[in-house]
Amino acid sequence: MPSSSPVSSGPGSEHSQPSATEPDTHRPRPAPEGIPIQPDAEQGRVSRTSGGKERRTGQGVPQGGPMPMRRDGDRLRFVGAATRRIARGIDLDEIVMGLCRATVPTFSDAILVYLRDPLPVGDERPTGPLVLRLRRTDRIPEERDTESGFLPALRPEPSELSAMTAELCEVRPGGALAEVLRGVRPVFADAPAARAALPELLGDDLPVPSGQRAILAPLRGRRRVIGAALFLRRPERLAFEADDLLVAAQLATHSALGIDKAVLYGREAYIADELQRTMLPETLPRPTGVRLASRYLPAAETARVGGDWYDAIPLPGSRVALVVGDVMGHSMTSAAIMGQLRTTAQTLAGLDLPPQEVLHHLDEQAQRLGTDRMATCLYAVYDPVSHRITIANAGHPPPVLLHLGGRAEVLRVPPGAPIGVGGVDFEAVELDAPAGATLLLYTDGLVESRLRDVWTGIEQLREKLAAVAALTGPDHPPPLEALCDEVLDMLGPGDRDDDIALLAARFDGIAPSDVAYWFLEPEDAAPGRARRLARRALARWGMEDMTDSVELLVSEVVTNAVRYASRPVTLRLLRTDVLRCEVGDDVPQLPRLRQARATDEGGRGLFLVNRLARRWGATRLSTGKVVWFELNRS
């Protein structure tokens, strides 16, 4: 009996390998991992005589198609390699592409993959009719095809399939296609059930090879059928064998389970991304005397949830709190803890506590959340009137201040212990914040990685800021948004191992000439004196046309303040893009807007403020409260 050696399956397949006996004239494209080499067509078909001996028929198999798998070991090796390729996919497109690339041309000449539209997620019960959408097709490229090819409607290159109009198939309840899908097992195209199911799936215009040259395999996930795959061989190729149904079943099962996994992963990634986004500020406020810009980058697209956050919180007296923090870990738990700490920081900021007290209460909150809830945080309060900034630190990298002249300075702030350690006092330092300077707050993902330690990264950040400032000159600070982009550009390939939160604050400040400040004794004459002082300030600023409105509102707010105050009342006017008036007293109770009755003698002051002012509000302080309102400058 003549023996045969494994050689190439011919030039028709783009995944074929050259024969061991052929000269090595060029480097071939490697075959898929683990795919067994099939018998060469040139050696002819082998059949058995009546005596059980093999003989050659002399009828060669046409070049370019998959060869029959003669041994069970061949099929096992092919299924193993194909399932590994499918399992490597993470998202839906990768898994479907893995199925297509693993089967064409080794197992079939072409494949069509239909998936349910929309795909159900987990235990979600689909509503409405079962609709299948053509998700992807693959076939041997056109230049390697023969004249007797099939399915001319298919595009030869998978890269062009995204431009195809989506093809939908609504599965009729009780129809032939529904019965095949319900049966789950792959069937040949010439099976009675498949003869009626294929026209329903493909339409009457697309021809299907006759005989056992097409396999329709339902894709069943963990709970339900989620699609179907159609494996095709051209009419002149060898037909599928009965054992190929088992191969198709294995491919369909692994693909369906992978698709289920990808859909669940996609939903979880979406939820995690939404959780992260909602816990970060959608927009930054626009406080008086400071401009803000921010950036947030997750560690990777596959791990979008982390514990980094930033915030900017307006405070009484036109001040603003700048916060940046980092909860240890990358998980939903870290994001949830970050959200709780951020909410706590906002609440504490609303009480106008000093920065060191805010960190102290955050530390207590972290200990209540658990013994292993650790975080770093930097909390700063900027006052645009005094041009000063107060900073307290809890184990966070120090901020960098970029001066107007282009000098970048790493601020010397006490490092402090991380939040959650407990029993540690936090210190605050007060520093100059000159007009035109830019303060950069960031998390350690910006300056620390496997390739550099944190202090090396901080020094590189300082040098980067100085270099960017040199481009705009000593008299013009770089634009904030462009500055943030340039800072992130300092990260090279492989430098980013952690999330990055970045908050930049440009200090414009408020000039002393635009501020008027007075103390008023809590007596009956205080409202009249407040009106006169406001009138003089408006005249000095050339804003006499606003005198009537300002006098009326100042008089009402000061009247409410002196009625209950026991210490001097403060009155401050700020001229910026709007006119802001602030009245402070030592009474912690906040005023409430109410509708006065016709017989009431009072209760209309805040109603007038609400009607005439652009905005107004009241904020509780540790020493009392501040009531403020703003008017548009005419």
CSV table of N, CA and C in Angstrom, one decimal, residues 112 114 134 151-154 167 198-199 201-209:
chain,number,residue,atom,x,y,z
A,112,LEU,N,-21.0,32.6,7.7
A,112,LEU,CA,-21.9,33.7,8.0
A,112,LEU,C,-22.3,33.5,9.4
A,114,TYR,N,-24.8,35.1,12.3
A,114,TYR,CA,-26.0,35.9,12.7
A,114,TYR,C,-26.1,35.9,14.2
A,134,LEU,N,-27.2,39.9,10.5
A,134,LEU,CA,-25.9,39.4,10.0
A,134,LEU,C,-24.8,40.2,10.6
A,151,LEU,N,-22.2,32.2,-3.6
A,151,LEU,CA,-22.6,33.3,-2.8
A,151,LEU,C,-21.9,34.6,-3.3
A,152,PRO,N,-22.2,35.0,-4.5
A,152,PRO,CA,-21.6,36.2,-5.1
A,152,PRO,C,-21.9,37.5,-4.3
A,153,ALA,N,-23.0,37.4,-3.5
A,153,ALA,CA,-23.4,38.7,-2.8
A,153,ALA,C,-22.5,39.0,-1.7
A,154,LEU,N,-21.7,38.0,-1.2
A,154,LEU,CA,-20.8,38.2,-0.1
A,154,LEU,C,-19.6,39.1,-0.5
A,167,GLU,N,-28.4,43.2,7.4
A,167,GLU,CA,-29.4,42.3,7.0
A,167,GLU,C,-30.1,41.7,8.2
A,198,LEU,N,-33.1,27.6,5.7
A,198,LEU,CA,-32.1,28.4,5.1
A,198,LEU,C,-32.7,29.5,4.2
A,199,PRO,N,-33.7,29.2,3.4
A,199,PRO,CA,-34.3,30.4,2.7
A,199,PRO,C,-34.9,31.4,3.6
A,201,LEU,N,-33.6,32.2,6.5
A,201,LEU,CA,-32.5,33.0,7.0
A,201,LEU,C,-31.8,33.8,6.0
A,202,LEU,N,-31.5,33.3,4.8
A,202,LEU,CA,-30.7,34.0,3.8
A,202,LEU,C,-31.6,34.7,2.8
A,203,GLY,N,-32.8,34.3,2.6
A,203,GLY,CA,-33.6,34.9,1.5
A,203,GLY,C,-33.6,33.9,0.3
A,204,ASP,N,-34.4,34.1,-0.6
A,204,ASP,CA,-34.5,33.2,-1.7
A,204,ASP,C,-33.5,33.5,-2.8
A,205,ASP,N,-32.8,34.6,-2.7
A,205,ASP,CA,-31.9,35.0,-3.8
A,205,ASP,C,-30.5,34.5,-3.6
A,206,LEU,N,-30.1,34.0,-2.4
A,206,LEU,CA,-28.7,33.6,-2.2
A,206,LEU,C,-28.7,32.0,-2.3
A,207,PRO,N,-27.9,31.5,-3.3
A,207,PRO,CA,-27.9,30.1,-3.5
A,207,PRO,C,-27.0,29.4,-2.4
A,208,VAL,N,-27.3,28.2,-2.0
A,208,VAL,CA,-26.6,27.4,-1.1
A,208,VAL,C,-26.1,26.2,-1.7
A,209,PRO,N,-24.8,25.8,-1.5
A,209,PRO,CA,-24.3,24.5,-2.1
A,209,PRO,C,-25.2,23.4,-1.8
